[in-house]
Amino acid sequence: MKKNLPKAYEHKKVEEKLSQKWQSAKLFKQDLSSKAKPFTILIPPPNITGALHIGHALTNTIQDVLIRYNKMQGKNSYWVAGTDHGGIATQNVIEKKLFAEQKKTRADFSRDKFLDILWDWYQECGDTILYQFEKMGWSLDLDNVRFTMDDTRAKAVYTAFEKLWKDKKIYRGKRMINWCCRCHTALSDIEVEYEAQNGKLWHIHYPLENGKQGIVIATTRPETMLADTGVAVHPKDERYQHLIGENLKLPLTNRIIPVVADKEVDKEFGTGAVKITPAHDLLDYEIGQRHKLPIITVISEHGKMIDCPEKYIGMSVQKARAEVAKDLEEKGFLTKTDKYKNNVSTCYRCHNHIEPYLSEQWFVDMKDMAKKATKAINDGKVTYTPETWKNQTLNWLENIQDWCISRQIIWGHRIPVWYCKDCGEKGLMKMDKGKKFALSLPAKCGKCGSKNLYQDEDVLDTWFSSALWPLSTLGWPQRSKELSTFYPSAVMQTGYEIIYLWVARMIMFGLYFGGEVPFKQVSLNGIVRDKTGKKMSKSLGNVVDPLGLIDKYGADAVRFSLLMQASPGKDIPYGEGSIVGARNFTNKIYNAARFLMMHLEGVEGKLEMPKKFKELSDNWIINEFNKITDTGFLEKFEFGKQAESFYHFFWSNYCDWYIELAKPRLAQGGESKKEVLAILVHIFYDYLKLLHPLMPFITEELAEYFAKYTSDNPDFLIHKTILASQKITIDANTVKNFKLIQEIITKIRTIRSQFSIAPKVKLDAVITNENKFISSNKHYIEDLAGIENVVFGGDKPTQSAMTVIKDIKIFIPLEGVIDISKENERLKKEQDKKVKDFETYNARLSNKGFTDKAPKEKVEEFKKIVSTLKEEILEIKDALKSLEK
RNA sequence: GGGCUGGUAGCUUAGCUGGUAGAGCGCCUCGUUUACACCGAGGAGGUCGAAGGUUCGAGUCCUUUCCGGCCCACCA
């Protein structure tokens, strides 16, 4: 035994050592000279909002598995590393930080100063993220990390904007957009989330100009009535025919507003009459446009009331709603208040409420791009796993809206457009030549000659640069070797929650700018939830920190526990329990290695794998190993199944059975030991290779030791090729025969357990009928079931426990130990079970429908089972009878 | 309102083209056998959400239904 080896695996030392070794050996650098087929994955760049969470751990571990696995399949793997500036999300983090630390808001800083703060943050947070990349064992080249706002990426963004501009796909317009009053910016329609709320439906009477009975409208937002400029009814609504064209006197403000007829009004809803607030509702805006109603704004970009009766000015929308409702009630305009469930729009970044807001924004016309993407997907240029997301994407593309790309924040790519203060002309900024990215204004306005020019203050939606990620990371627009080698990438692995925000847009931009789809396969993973299935969030306090877990259990364990549960598109309930299991698995592997090392003491040179395997167990384990080498689970993104198959083989087959069976041979020494040791070591070493993509650290660490006993040269495992260990044809009966031996051993163990016979007490086993196969493998039974001698033939011993498997009757003499009533009970139970089985099968067989219609083989199979069961039952009956004597 | 999912042992789940329900964790009993107690051996535990139907036979196919989760949609 190697004395200096601790009993439990110590992950910390190993992982620290190896992650440094890998990075300094430049193992994960891109290889532009390789002739092998490229296999590229672009990391979904994490936002620099803080440390990585467990969801990153999942999706990136999956990518790492794919990268390492494909590399070991002989492909030219390259995993592109990077981070994302994360627009609003990151700016929010910084604003919160500034407020907490200095009680300052963004208005307290100049644009440049604010940007400096953010760039400093990028340094700090970026380093944290890189540290985590390394800790997780991810095969990313950390010397070559892209950032969505670095010079190369900024040039790509500019070039893309320029092309869209020239192609007239980009335009600026005054539109109703989603405005986050907290983040103080426009959002695209898919950045809005909806939350169900228990609201109210207020019924308000708008009298006629002359004070007489007018119209009762229904609304969920009474405060917006202060900006009403009309009331609409359906043109065919008989109830209101006489009022169309009449004027109403708006309560509280006494503004005179007309009743208009519009077919968009739903007669069934509420009172069938709808108040029109063009400034604060999308549909109202459209109706207002059609009927040329004026636009009055009463809600500011901060979500506060403005330009309305004095008493409401400055109130929040919520406050004003209550006040207006109260005032209406006091003045007798409120006729009814119903409970009503509706959706409120919230910001996907801060979850504060969204106001529809009329403003000038930049948009991209997406129609054509969506059409091309649809075609590519339909043509199978991009596949989806799980496939259900393909249709969701196609559906979304079909109903695509123009993309609002301008954001009124500071952190991001500033929109490269200048305006003339004098004549209002606008144009594209020029990109300076040189390595650093910089833009400049033209010397003078092309239209009026004014030098009074300025750049647009807004920045681009962060998803704009994200959509370019597959191209920009590879150096586009430069037609580099890097780009031609690695574009398009092989797999886009990410969470299903950003399928529209990101994945679909990458496909559209990839086709538009790169001429090809950016990736061939989309593989979606689910969300990592807490163990009760709740989404993890800071406010719930149920987030788990990957670094903490790595520290406690090791990166291999964290990785494996996530992979164990990873199935395409499925959410993962994650608790510490599953990591403990994975940690125990690493320990199991380590201890198996320790066991082998112990027996390798004093062994010199290489161990030759035998050409032929004499032992049944050898053939069986080789066969079991071959089975796990070609499952194809990874190609199907079935990581859970792959992990389980590896886990089961090792723990159950290799350790619990094969090592246990090998022990006597190891103890024998000489050739016997050498032979079994060779098999043990070769399988173990090849297993390490197989497992390496999933658990890179422990496998690398152990392989270094075992390589010298095989004919393999020592090298990093990622440079090795995974292949089936020994493609040796195994006799078809081997597995069946071995299973029978296993069954016999288990049955004897059960008897031992039921009679509480200590492991060290050796027993005999008597098999009354001769069986050549068992007699030639009886040493397995003796070794693993605590049997002194397996004896064949002769009479059944008196005072013995008995069990039967097919035609094999096994007696365990238990002179003095046996408890007759216990054995009686045990046998009866076994009998009952068999009788029950017998009855189900027999019932089938006595059904004429079955025997006539079922396939012949099935009928034969059942007949055989029935006759075996019958025999076994008779034997048990016999044994029960002899107990009575 | 439209669409997508899932409902299998206490928990998390596997079950392909229909042929007596598997696993991990937990639980119970036993065990300090010279790799591992982060271990070994054995055991208990499921009328597969419900109801119909197709079939000789259904967790597996069809219909209906109940309960979750998610996405999309400008009904005030």
Tab-separated table of N, CA, C and O in Angstrom, chain A residues 28 60 86 90 107 124 179 189 242 289 330 377 421 523 536 540 546-547 553 584 619 638 664 684 737 742 773 829:
chain	number	residue	atom	x	y	z
A	28	PHE	N	-5.597	24.950	-24.359
A	28	PHE	CA	-6.905	25.260	-24.953
A	28	PHE	C	-6.821	26.339	-26.024
A	28	PHE	O	-7.827	26.921	-26.413
A	60	ASN	N	-22.028	25.955	-19.014
A	60	ASN	CA	-20.630	25.929	-19.448
A	60	ASN	C	-19.970	24.577	-19.216
A	60	ASN	O	-19.086	24.183	-19.970
A	86	GLY	N	-23.225	43.656	-20.844
A	86	GLY	CA	-24.489	43.516	-20.132
A	86	GLY	C	-25.252	44.800	-19.860
A	86	GLY	O	-25.899	44.911	-18.813
A	90	THR	N	-25.793	45.584	-16.061
A	90	THR	CA	-24.559	46.003	-15.409
A	90	THR	C	-24.666	47.429	-14.874
A	90	THR	O	-24.251	47.714	-13.753
A	107	ALA	N	-27.067	60.736	-12.294
A	107	ALA	CA	-27.125	62.151	-12.676
A	107	ALA	C	-25.989	62.942	-12.027
A	107	ALA	O	-25.654	64.040	-12.465
A	124	GLU	N	-12.413	44.553	-12.644
A	124	GLU	CA	-12.570	43.825	-11.396
A	124	GLU	C	-13.442	42.580	-11.579
A	124	GLU	O	-13.060	41.468	-11.243
A	179	TRP	N	-41.307	51.637	-21.786
A	179	TRP	CA	-40.388	52.489	-21.043
A	179	TRP	C	-40.298	52.014	-19.598
A	179	TRP	O	-41.317	51.905	-18.917
A	189	ASP	N	-39.777	44.849	-27.191
A	189	ASP	CA	-40.985	44.167	-26.703
A	189	ASP	C	-40.694	42.854	-25.994
A	189	ASP	O	-41.437	42.441	-25.128
A	242	HIS	N	-76.414	56.995	-30.958
A	242	HIS	CA	-76.808	58.401	-30.853
A	242	HIS	C	-75.716	59.297	-30.282
A	242	HIS	O	-75.794	60.506	-30.347
A	289	GLN	N	-54.557	58.126	-33.477
A	289	GLN	CA	-53.997	58.517	-34.765
A	289	GLN	C	-55.074	58.506	-35.853
A	289	GLN	O	-55.162	59.420	-36.659
A	330	GLU	N	-66.059	60.610	-4.889
A	330	GLU	CA	-66.612	61.728	-4.129
A	330	GLU	C	-67.502	62.607	-4.989
A	330	GLU	O	-68.522	63.119	-4.546
A	377	ILE	N	-33.896	27.458	-40.887
A	377	ILE	CA	-34.321	26.498	-39.866
A	377	ILE	C	-35.147	25.387	-40.515
A	377	ILE	O	-34.951	24.204	-40.231
A	421	LYS	N	-27.394	70.335	-35.253
A	421	LYS	CA	-28.262	71.132	-34.384
A	421	LYS	C	-29.023	72.182	-35.167
A	421	LYS	O	-30.099	72.606	-34.754
A	523	SER	N	-28.533	23.553	-28.681
A	523	SER	CA	-28.857	22.621	-27.601
A	523	SER	C	-29.257	23.440	-26.381
A	523	SER	O	-28.490	24.264	-25.896
A	536	MET	N	-34.012	30.300	-8.439
A	536	MET	CA	-33.101	30.880	-7.460
A	536	MET	C	-33.061	32.392	-7.634
A	536	MET	O	-33.013	32.885	-8.756
A	540	LEU	N	-34.958	35.679	-2.597
A	540	LEU	CA	-35.445	34.498	-1.885
A	540	LEU	C	-34.352	33.880	-1.008
A	540	LEU	O	-34.626	33.047	-0.147
A	546	PRO	N	-21.353	28.631	-6.726
A	546	PRO	CA	-20.527	27.546	-7.247
A	546	PRO	C	-19.140	27.486	-6.604
A	546	PRO	O	-18.651	26.399	-6.308
A	547	LEU	N	-18.568	28.646	-6.355
A	547	LEU	CA	-17.221	28.636	-5.770
A	547	LEU	C	-17.210	27.997	-4.385
A	547	LEU	O	-16.294	27.255	-4.045
A	553	TYR	N	-16.622	20.587	-2.133
A	553	TYR	CA	-16.752	19.240	-2.713
A	553	TYR	C	-15.853	18.989	-3.916
A	553	TYR	O	-15.716	17.851	-4.352
A	584	ASN	N	-18.961	11.662	-3.430
A	584	ASN	CA	-18.696	10.286	-3.035
A	584	ASN	C	-18.186	9.463	-4.211
A	584	ASN	O	-17.360	8.569	-4.054
A	619	ASN	N	-14.143	-11.717	-19.282
A	619	ASN	CA	-14.952	-11.516	-20.488
A	619	ASN	C	-16.146	-10.612	-20.207
A	619	ASN	O	-16.478	-9.740	-20.988
A	638	GLU	N	-27.628	14.033	-24.192
A	638	GLU	CA	-28.210	13.368	-23.011
A	638	GLU	C	-27.117	13.168	-21.971
A	638	GLU	O	-26.602	12.068	-21.767
A	664	PRO	N	-9.008	-12.528	-4.954
A	664	PRO	CA	-8.298	-13.794	-4.730
A	664	PRO	C	-7.132	-13.992	-5.704
A	664	PRO	O	-6.077	-14.469	-5.324
A	684	PHE	N	-9.259	0.454	-16.150
A	684	PHE	CA	-9.301	1.654	-15.331
A	684	PHE	C	-8.757	2.855	-16.106
A	684	PHE	O	-9.368	3.923	-16.140
A	737	ASN	N	-24.488	-16.051	-18.561
A	737	ASN	CA	-23.897	-16.948	-17.571
A	737	ASN	C	-23.423	-16.200	-16.336
A	737	ASN	O	-23.612	-16.651	-15.205
A	742	GLN	N	-24.130	-14.315	-10.629
A	742	GLN	CA	-24.459	-13.187	-9.745
A	742	GLN	C	-25.734	-13.461	-8.965
A	742	GLN	O	-25.826	-13.175	-7.776
A	773	PHE	N	-21.394	-26.069	-15.810
A	773	PHE	CA	-21.051	-24.660	-15.930
A	773	PHE	C	-20.779	-24.043	-14.562
A	773	PHE	O	-19.799	-23.337	-14.361
A	829	LYS	N	-42.852	-17.026	1.564
A	829	LYS	CA	-42.873	-15.730	0.901
A	829	LYS	C	-42.368	-15.861	-0.538
A	829	LYS	O	-42.931	-15.293	-1.478
